């Protein structure tokens, strides 16, 4: 039977199952196939904080959403067109997100009385009329997988584990995805277990063949490659991009990179990734705790390295005193905060933007530091280079605010040309700088940047005292003089205020918009997607996005006052809005949700339209 092929411009798929069902791996592989095919894409992994939540329960559901298209897209999508539900818990946890008419591919083998009872189903929803508003495909994924693997000398348990590969094969057939790379991936992943490798490849092929031969799927779908700018692309997550950006910063500065870190969700993958690249001179140190991690990184900076520490909100709280030490010693240090839901332990695998005020003010004393934030997963590469530029040029710790949505999400990234990367090389102090020609003044400042000289320990003639006690201007000697302290506080603040950052760019195609939507960090994609919707319906609205949060771009006050209304969506209770109201006396309209999830474009489009209509 020749099956119909239907052309689509985009589709959103969500794989959902128990945390042991391999949904993240399945989603990653489908994403890799999609990236290889050339679609634009955006992903949203969503998984429990528990290492192994109770099987078959709602708290144990893990999901992976992928939005791919034949055109430029900005978000993982508001609602899935297809839900692959590996058990009743996956169905129940995700059904509310499914629009009417969406496809449900359910593993019917797992809809047993026991599993149904775990999540409160009295009747099997696959067998009554409760799912009549959706297109339900009841597929016995587990038993089909076991049947396909009968010839292999593996246990039934191992055969059942391969059901995610069967599902991946079926979806790969359904959406015309390449298969060669996935087969090679499986073979490499299980290279030390040949039987497991062969059985997983067989399960994948069986899923493909099932789609090709069954009458349950009479239509397959084709989404053509997107028309992207010419260049070499790869799929990349925010944490990977940030790690690569730090490596590039090491190369472009000519400094060895030292990472002092303690594992913490969702920042740990940066440590994992950097540990793979020792050939670039990267040194990674997994410390015994957060304080040791930042202390080692600051020690490396004192020794002339590019010092970096990575963490999330709870770790930033623990590192605060050492970051303050970096402020007063005026040494370059990059502090990466991959924000997650708080307070305290909070929801470790969920995203928020709630650490902005802590990044700016979460230290004792007057201890200003620059703060930067990436807008997209691939932008994490560029913002890492920017953080290094600022830290090295101005001799200061820099806080880089990523978040869980950016860290785990992925998108196509056009590889930059190495020759186009910025030169951030450093000139160390090598000779005395005092007027007598023999004295070294460790706090004699550059007249342009106010940065102090950076002397590598052991350089003859440049011995100097350093520590947390206040220093005398110029000499760096211990000083309790009130006027000197006032001077040093003002100098450190002036150094941060004088950092050169690009002007804030505004996207206002007509020039007639009266409403500006401002964002920072990971809200970029949902805001931009929402603005597209509003503009398509005839609304006039401008957009601007902040990547530098301290200091602000010099033109930000002018931009804010150029519009009648400024809307600022944040995944917090209005932290940036608070700062802008105080600084620029502009009545910011704050829109806030703190659900551990990114904004939906449809939601923001409605809010934007309401603001426009209230003009």
XYZ file of C-alpha atoms in Angstrom:
615
model
C 0.000 0.000 0.000
C 1.354 3.410 -0.974
C 0.867 5.783 1.928
C 0.025 9.443 1.647
C 2.743 11.996 2.470
C 1.447 15.285 3.850
C 3.530 18.459 3.799
C 3.729 20.478 7.051
C 5.565 23.710 7.785
C 6.197 22.810 11.431
C 5.358 20.292 14.145
C 5.734 20.060 17.931
C 6.356 16.607 19.423
C 6.496 15.727 23.095
C 7.957 12.411 24.254
C 6.744 11.562 27.761
C 7.182 8.587 30.024
C 8.587 7.329 33.267
C 11.952 8.787 34.272
C 13.466 5.383 33.452
C 11.936 5.148 29.979
C 14.732 7.026 28.236
C 12.646 9.982 27.074
C 15.559 12.429 27.245
C 17.722 10.109 25.148
C 14.875 9.581 22.678
C 14.303 13.309 22.400
C 18.015 14.002 22.002
C 18.299 11.494 19.176
C 15.209 12.770 17.364
C 16.618 16.278 17.738
C 19.967 15.189 16.295
C 18.217 13.617 13.304
C 16.186 16.770 12.807
C 19.248 19.002 13.006
C 21.023 16.799 10.465
C 18.023 17.082 8.140
C 18.301 20.874 8.236
C 15.161 22.004 10.044
C 15.215 24.922 12.412
C 14.434 23.625 15.887
C 14.062 24.421 19.566
C 13.787 21.964 22.454
C 12.461 21.880 26.013
C 13.593 18.951 28.202
C 11.508 18.631 31.376
C 12.430 16.021 33.957
C 11.980 15.280 37.669
C 14.521 16.412 40.230
C 14.590 12.948 41.794
C 17.220 10.593 40.431
C 14.605 7.833 40.246
C 11.087 8.907 41.123
C 8.518 6.153 41.829
C 7.777 4.329 38.573
C 4.439 5.052 36.955
C 3.599 8.049 39.150
C 2.890 11.651 38.127
C 5.991 13.046 39.917
C 8.107 10.564 37.950
C 7.055 11.758 34.489
C 9.904 12.939 32.265
C 9.267 14.691 28.976
C 11.122 16.148 26.021
C 9.451 18.623 23.659
C 10.821 19.414 20.212
C 9.552 22.101 17.850
C 10.953 21.880 14.315
C 10.021 23.736 11.149
C 10.900 24.731 7.614
C 11.325 28.345 8.744
C 12.894 30.347 11.541
C 11.353 29.546 14.951
C 12.015 30.997 18.380
C 10.558 28.666 21.025
C 9.931 24.961 21.728
C 6.268 25.682 21.058
C 3.309 26.348 23.299
C 1.482 23.037 22.869
C 2.450 19.718 21.240
C 0.802 18.470 18.055
C 1.911 14.950 18.982
C 2.214 13.326 22.405
C 4.043 10.024 22.730
C 2.814 8.662 26.083
C 4.691 5.642 27.376
C 2.311 5.044 30.319
C -0.881 6.392 31.950
C 1.065 8.859 34.114
C 2.622 10.417 31.014
C -0.801 10.775 29.431
C -2.431 12.312 32.485
C 0.461 14.699 33.216
C 0.478 16.100 29.679
C -3.088 15.837 28.394
C -4.031 19.344 29.548
C -1.374 20.788 27.232
C -2.702 19.017 24.126
C -4.892 21.061 21.755
C -8.007 19.356 20.480
C -7.276 17.258 17.407
C -3.676 16.528 18.376
C -2.235 13.037 17.988
C -1.673 10.733 20.952
C 0.573 7.712 20.447
C 0.098 5.642 23.602
C 1.950 2.527 24.705
C -1.141 0.403 25.386
C 0.896 -2.355 27.098
C 1.487 -0.073 30.076
C -2.189 0.812 30.577
C -2.699 -1.976 33.104
C -5.097 -1.810 36.032
C -2.217 -1.262 38.432
C -0.663 1.571 36.414
C -4.053 3.172 35.821
C -4.811 3.091 39.538
C -1.485 4.786 40.387
C -2.633 7.986 38.675
C -6.330 7.828 39.504
C -7.800 6.371 36.299
C -10.782 4.174 37.152
C -11.308 3.243 33.488
C -8.727 2.825 30.731
C -8.893 6.107 28.762
C -7.744 4.292 25.628
C -10.922 2.212 25.712
C -13.638 4.719 26.638
C -14.726 7.980 24.999
C -12.724 10.333 27.218
C -10.098 10.927 24.485
C -12.576 11.396 21.637
C -11.374 14.955 20.997
C -7.905 13.709 20.085
C -6.610 11.292 17.463
C -5.496 8.313 19.527
C -3.097 5.671 18.219
C -2.997 2.789 20.679
C 0.253 0.923 19.998
C 1.571 -1.996 22.108
C 5.131 -0.631 22.059
C 6.507 -2.904 24.784
C 5.195 -6.216 23.397
C 6.090 -5.269 19.818
C 9.640 -4.517 20.965
C 9.959 -7.776 22.894
C 8.608 -9.697 19.890
C 11.087 -8.001 17.555
C 14.001 -8.967 19.813
C 13.158 -12.643 20.375
C 16.177 -13.807 18.383
C 18.648 -11.930 20.607
C 20.271 -13.476 23.658
C 19.111 -10.796 26.076
C 16.774 -10.790 29.059
C 13.135 -9.766 28.751
C 13.923 -6.753 30.935
C 16.626 -5.584 28.525
C 14.275 -6.156 25.601
C 11.570 -4.042 27.262
C 14.058 -1.261 27.877
C 14.501 -0.915 24.124
C 10.892 0.250 23.657
C 12.055 3.859 23.493
C 14.145 2.935 20.423
C 11.064 1.332 18.867
C 9.161 4.562 19.502
C 12.032 6.579 18.050
C 12.026 4.425 14.914
C 8.268 4.854 14.510
C 8.452 8.644 14.875
C 11.463 8.761 12.561
C 9.393 7.039 9.887
C 6.350 9.202 10.596
C 8.315 12.443 10.045
C 10.865 11.270 7.467
C 13.914 11.675 9.708
C 17.396 10.381 8.742
C 18.351 7.143 10.491
C 22.027 6.474 9.780
C 23.355 8.753 12.525
C 21.098 7.192 15.159
C 22.197 3.674 14.247
C 25.838 4.755 14.526
C 25.072 6.420 17.850
C 23.513 3.236 19.258
C 26.434 1.139 18.084
C 28.917 3.534 19.694
C 26.965 3.910 22.939
C 26.793 0.147 23.502
C 30.109 -0.741 21.864
C 31.159 -2.751 24.940
C 27.850 -4.666 24.914
C 27.427 -5.905 21.336
C 24.193 -7.798 22.024
C 22.569 -4.738 23.560
C 23.766 -2.611 20.644
C 22.376 -4.999 18.058
C 19.076 -5.365 19.887
C 18.569 -1.606 20.179
C 19.316 -1.146 16.480
C 16.831 -3.930 15.754
C 14.206 -2.239 17.950
C 14.767 1.062 16.144
C 14.420 -0.620 12.734
C 11.343 -2.516 13.930
C 9.682 0.765 14.883
C 10.466 2.179 11.450
C 9.109 -0.915 9.727
C 5.984 -0.899 11.880
C 5.168 2.589 10.676
C 5.814 1.581 7.087
C 3.609 -1.513 7.182
C 0.821 -0.978 9.720
C -2.584 0.313 8.712
C -2.700 2.330 11.957
C -0.665 5.087 10.261
C -1.902 5.794 6.760
C -0.195 9.204 6.508
C 3.372 10.297 7.094
C 4.571 13.870 7.256
C 7.345 15.847 5.650
C 8.793 19.105 6.936
C 11.310 20.537 4.487
C 14.665 21.949 5.640
C 14.666 25.560 6.808
C 16.297 28.286 4.736
C 19.061 29.288 7.104
C 21.950 31.642 6.371
C 24.817 29.813 4.611
C 27.359 28.260 6.932
C 28.243 25.219 8.986
C 25.668 24.421 11.678
C 25.397 22.075 14.612
C 22.731 21.534 17.229
C 23.850 22.905 20.577
C 22.481 23.281 24.101
C 23.053 26.348 26.240
C 25.458 24.577 28.588
C 27.486 23.231 25.659
C 27.589 26.646 24.023
C 28.701 28.251 27.266
C 31.484 25.703 27.692
C 32.666 26.292 24.118
C 32.511 30.055 24.682
C 34.758 29.710 27.717
C 37.219 27.611 25.698
C 37.201 30.259 22.960
C 37.804 32.937 25.595
C 40.812 30.987 26.849
C 42.240 30.742 23.337
C 41.506 34.372 22.435
C 42.983 35.683 25.684
C 46.013 33.424 25.593
C 45.296 32.355 29.175
C 44.834 28.840 30.533
C 41.257 28.204 31.653
C 40.713 26.920 35.176
C 37.244 25.819 36.269
C 36.643 25.342 39.989
C 33.183 23.886 40.415
C 30.913 21.807 42.599
C 28.233 19.755 40.776
C 24.771 21.309 40.930
C 21.703 21.086 38.692
C 21.383 22.564 36.095
C 24.999 23.769 35.770
C 26.872 20.455 36.061
C 27.022 19.806 32.317
C 29.401 22.764 31.902
C 31.877 20.981 34.171
C 31.299 17.717 32.300
C 31.846 19.350 28.910
C 34.950 21.329 29.851
C 36.551 18.235 31.379
C 36.606 16.691 27.879
C 38.863 19.390 26.412
C 42.189 19.072 28.170
C 43.930 19.381 24.805
C 43.142 23.111 24.941
C 44.896 23.413 28.281
C 41.624 23.372 30.189
C 41.909 22.407 33.862
C 38.759 21.341 35.681
C 38.595 20.868 39.439
C 35.555 19.223 41.047
C 35.732 20.730 44.510
C 34.363 19.333 47.759
C 31.894 22.213 48.054
C 30.815 25.503 46.482
C 33.139 27.647 48.572
C 36.188 25.562 47.653
C 35.237 25.760 43.972
C 35.160 29.545 43.828
C 38.198 29.827 46.096
C 40.233 27.672 43.735
C 39.015 29.687 40.739
C 39.995 32.967 42.382
C 43.377 31.492 43.316
C 43.865 30.527 39.676
C 43.016 34.103 38.649
C 45.631 35.412 41.091
C 48.083 33.044 39.415
C 47.369 34.455 35.942
C 44.700 32.090 34.625
C 41.183 32.704 33.364
C 39.339 31.688 36.536
C 35.770 30.396 36.225
C 33.278 28.894 38.647
C 29.868 27.481 37.703
C 26.853 27.003 39.922
C 23.162 27.730 40.437
C 21.365 29.991 42.907
C 22.128 28.093 46.135
C 25.793 27.981 45.173
C 25.889 31.723 44.451
C 24.741 32.310 48.017
C 27.636 30.212 49.329
C 30.183 31.848 47.014
C 29.190 35.411 47.960
C 32.071 36.119 50.356
C 34.713 34.935 47.890
C 33.125 36.957 45.075
C 33.396 39.946 47.411
C 37.078 39.085 47.861
C 37.449 39.143 44.072
C 35.811 42.584 44.041
C 38.250 44.059 46.552
C 41.353 42.317 45.155
C 40.159 43.384 41.682
C 40.949 40.114 39.984
C 39.158 38.776 36.884
C 36.719 35.959 37.682
C 33.714 34.578 35.807
C 30.848 33.343 37.973
C 28.268 31.389 35.963
C 24.852 31.149 37.612
C 22.519 28.780 35.766
C 19.366 29.897 37.553
C 16.785 27.448 38.823
C 13.608 27.641 40.874
C 14.077 28.560 44.521
C 14.249 29.512 47.307
C 16.623 27.102 49.023
C 16.647 23.803 47.108
C 13.392 24.810 45.433
C 12.695 22.891 42.218
C 16.177 21.978 40.956
C 15.198 21.012 37.406
C 12.859 23.953 36.754
C 13.745 27.370 35.387
C 13.467 30.895 36.845
C 14.975 34.381 36.559
C 14.994 34.998 40.279
C 18.698 35.585 40.983
C 19.060 39.041 39.393
C 18.943 41.054 42.611
C 21.252 38.548 44.318
C 23.725 38.845 41.439
C 23.714 42.628 41.765
C 23.554 43.068 45.526
C 24.036 39.696 47.210
C 27.342 40.506 48.931
C 28.316 42.504 52.000
C 29.582 46.047 51.584
C 29.598 48.095 48.410
C 30.707 45.350 46.023
C 29.513 46.108 42.484
C 30.069 43.606 39.689
C 29.061 43.490 36.026
C 26.136 41.206 35.172
C 25.413 39.752 31.721
C 22.742 37.345 30.487
C 22.370 35.289 27.274
C 19.144 35.425 25.264
C 19.156 31.980 23.597
C 21.009 28.658 23.956
C 23.463 29.517 21.171
C 23.936 33.050 22.548
C 25.557 31.429 25.596
C 28.702 31.113 23.449
C 28.873 34.839 22.722
C 27.977 35.906 26.249
C 30.777 33.750 27.682
C 33.246 35.613 25.472
C 31.711 38.918 26.534
C 31.966 38.003 30.219
C 35.646 37.153 29.709
C 36.272 40.416 27.843
C 34.833 42.468 30.680
C 36.515 40.469 33.446
C 39.955 40.652 31.851
C 39.844 44.255 30.618
C 38.421 45.747 33.800
C 39.900 43.309 36.372
C 36.627 42.380 37.986
C 34.456 39.373 38.743
C 31.540 39.065 36.296
C 28.238 37.300 36.948
C 26.798 35.431 33.955
C 23.086 34.667 34.440
C 21.915 31.733 32.355
C 18.962 29.555 33.429
C 17.659 26.003 33.219
C 15.579 26.692 30.094
C 18.632 27.923 28.161
C 21.026 25.391 29.698
C 19.044 22.299 28.705
C 17.314 23.645 25.608
C 18.955 23.435 22.196
C 18.851 25.055 18.766
C 20.939 25.177 15.570
C 24.136 27.176 15.995
C 26.084 28.591 13.090
C 29.742 28.000 13.880
C 31.641 31.300 13.897
C 34.853 31.788 11.986
C 37.783 31.666 14.394
C 39.296 34.738 12.750
C 36.167 36.735 13.582
C 36.315 36.087 17.329
C 37.324 39.113 19.433
C 40.895 39.581 20.601
C 40.766 39.714 24.403
C 44.471 39.192 25.036
C 45.932 40.448 28.301
C 49.063 42.452 29.083
C 50.451 41.393 32.446
C 52.514 43.792 34.493
C 56.182 42.950 33.998
C 58.039 46.009 35.294
C 57.693 48.406 38.249
C 55.214 51.245 37.653
C 56.108 53.658 40.434
C 57.546 57.076 39.690
C 60.926 56.041 41.097
C 61.177 53.203 38.569
C 61.740 50.584 41.243
C 58.421 50.432 43.093
C 55.410 48.398 42.067
C 52.013 49.957 42.829
C 49.449 47.127 42.557
C 46.480 49.538 42.696
C 47.713 52.229 40.343
C 44.894 52.375 37.820
C 44.632 52.606 34.066
C 43.310 56.080 33.338
C 40.753 54.789 30.808
C 39.394 51.614 32.402
C 40.351 52.198 36.072
C 41.656 48.605 36.050
C 44.641 47.857 38.250
C 47.730 46.043 36.896
C 47.689 42.238 36.935
C 51.026 40.800 38.054
C 51.702 37.086 37.901
C 53.098 35.845 41.240
C 56.833 35.281 41.081
C 57.533 38.161 38.699
C 60.767 39.702 40.032
C 60.305 43.147 41.520
C 56.495 43.005 41.490
C 55.941 41.465 44.913
C 52.858 42.937 46.565
C 50.407 42.433 49.395
C 46.888 41.237 48.558
C 43.871 40.210 50.632
C 40.422 41.147 51.829
C 41.352 44.041 54.105
C 40.860 47.501 52.582
C 43.858 48.775 50.664
C 45.459 52.160 50.324
C 44.956 53.713 46.921
C 47.907 52.954 44.675
C 50.208 51.136 47.110
C 47.713 48.471 48.183
C 48.932 48.715 51.779
C 46.405 47.913 54.517
C 44.433 51.061 55.279
C 41.737 51.978 57.809
C 41.731 55.625 56.772
C 38.091 56.777 56.366
C 38.749 59.034 53.403
C 40.766 56.354 51.614
C 37.939 53.838 52.099
C 35.445 56.311 50.654
C 37.767 56.845 47.683
C 38.290 53.125 47.041
C 34.551 52.394 47.249
C 33.871 55.126 44.697
C 36.710 53.995 42.426
C 35.442 50.402 42.347
C 31.938 51.645 41.523
C 33.230 54.040 38.869
C 35.147 51.208 37.227
C 31.947 49.179 36.809
C 29.920 52.219 35.710
C 32.520 52.966 33.033
C 32.452 49.544 31.372
C 31.785 49.902 27.663
C 28.712 47.956 26.540
C 26.748 48.211 23.274
C 23.704 50.438 23.052
C 20.301 48.824 23.487
C 18.899 47.981 20.052
C 15.175 48.404 19.409
C 13.181 46.454 16.825
C 10.432 48.870 15.752
C 9.790 48.283 12.012
C 7.260 51.070 11.483
C 8.695 53.515 13.972
C 5.137 54.247 15.064
C 4.805 51.812 17.962
C 3.685 53.282 21.270
C 4.310 50.104 23.272
C 7.765 48.644 23.925
C 8.194 45.071 25.176
C 11.466 44.758 27.073
C 13.038 41.478 28.151
C 16.204 39.945 29.499
C 17.678 36.450 29.522
C 15.658 33.500 28.264
C 12.423 35.457 27.768
C 13.765 36.538 24.364
C 12.279 33.644 22.366
C 8.744 33.722 23.807
C 8.612 37.539 23.617
C 9.829 37.606 19.999
C 7.392 34.848 19.004
C 4.533 36.707 20.711
C 5.441 39.947 18.944
C 5.374 38.143 15.596
C 1.807 37.060 16.336
C 0.720 40.546 17.354
C 2.281 42.135 14.277
C 0.666 39.586 11.968
C -2.715 40.629 13.357
C -1.952 44.293 12.681
C -0.637 45.407 16.050
C 2.277 47.844 16.238
C 4.759 46.994 18.964
C 8.498 47.441 19.525
C 10.918 45.002 21.147
C 14.224 45.430 22.979
C 16.259 42.863 24.883
C 18.901 43.440 27.553
C 22.052 41.317 27.606
C 23.955 43.727 29.878
C 22.246 44.201 33.240
C 25.084 46.009 35.008
C 26.024 48.461 33.785
C 22.968 49.145 31.667
C 23.495 50.342 28.085
C 23.958 54.120 28.108
C 20.890 54.732 25.927
C 18.420 52.667 27.953
C 16.841 55.659 29.692
C 16.239 57.376 26.370
C 14.730 54.192 24.912
C 12.362 53.665 27.841
C 11.084 57.245 27.694
C 10.523 57.047 23.927
C 7.419 54.873 24.364
C 4.097 55.548 26.024
C 4.096 52.150 27.709
C 6.828 49.623 28.526
C 5.865 45.996 29.202
C 8.416 43.807 30.966
C 7.706 40.039 31.281
C 9.925 38.262 33.825
C 10.014 34.792 35.360
C 10.200 36.386 38.798
C 8.107 38.897 40.737
C 9.464 41.950 38.937
C 13.147 42.277 39.826
C 14.346 44.137 36.726
C 11.158 46.220 36.718
C 11.990 47.320 40.267
C 15.468 48.458 39.183
C 14.268 50.319 36.100
C 11.479 52.117 37.959
C 13.937 53.289 40.605
C 16.683 54.280 38.185
C 14.727 55.880 35.344
C 11.386 56.806 36.960
C 9.460 54.985 34.235
C 6.176 53.278 35.108
C 7.085 49.795 33.894
C 4.158 47.407 33.327
C 5.388 44.220 34.945
C 4.069 40.801 33.857
C 5.262 37.956 36.056
C 4.851 34.199 36.244
C 6.960 31.913 38.471
C 5.851 28.425 37.445
C 9.231 26.841 36.763
C 8.416 26.974 33.040
C 9.170 29.439 30.240
C 6.465 31.785 29.024
C 4.190 30.655 26.213
C 4.072 32.859 23.119
C 0.283 32.752 22.975
C 0.058 33.907 26.576
C 2.405 36.853 25.994
C 0.710 37.791 22.720
C -2.551 38.235 24.623
C -0.862 40.370 27.280
C 0.837 42.536 24.630
C -2.422 43.031 22.744
C -4.184 44.034 25.967
C -1.531 46.706 26.606
C -1.864 48.006 23.025
C -5.651 48.101 23.293
C -5.470 50.059 26.548
C -3.715 52.943 24.778
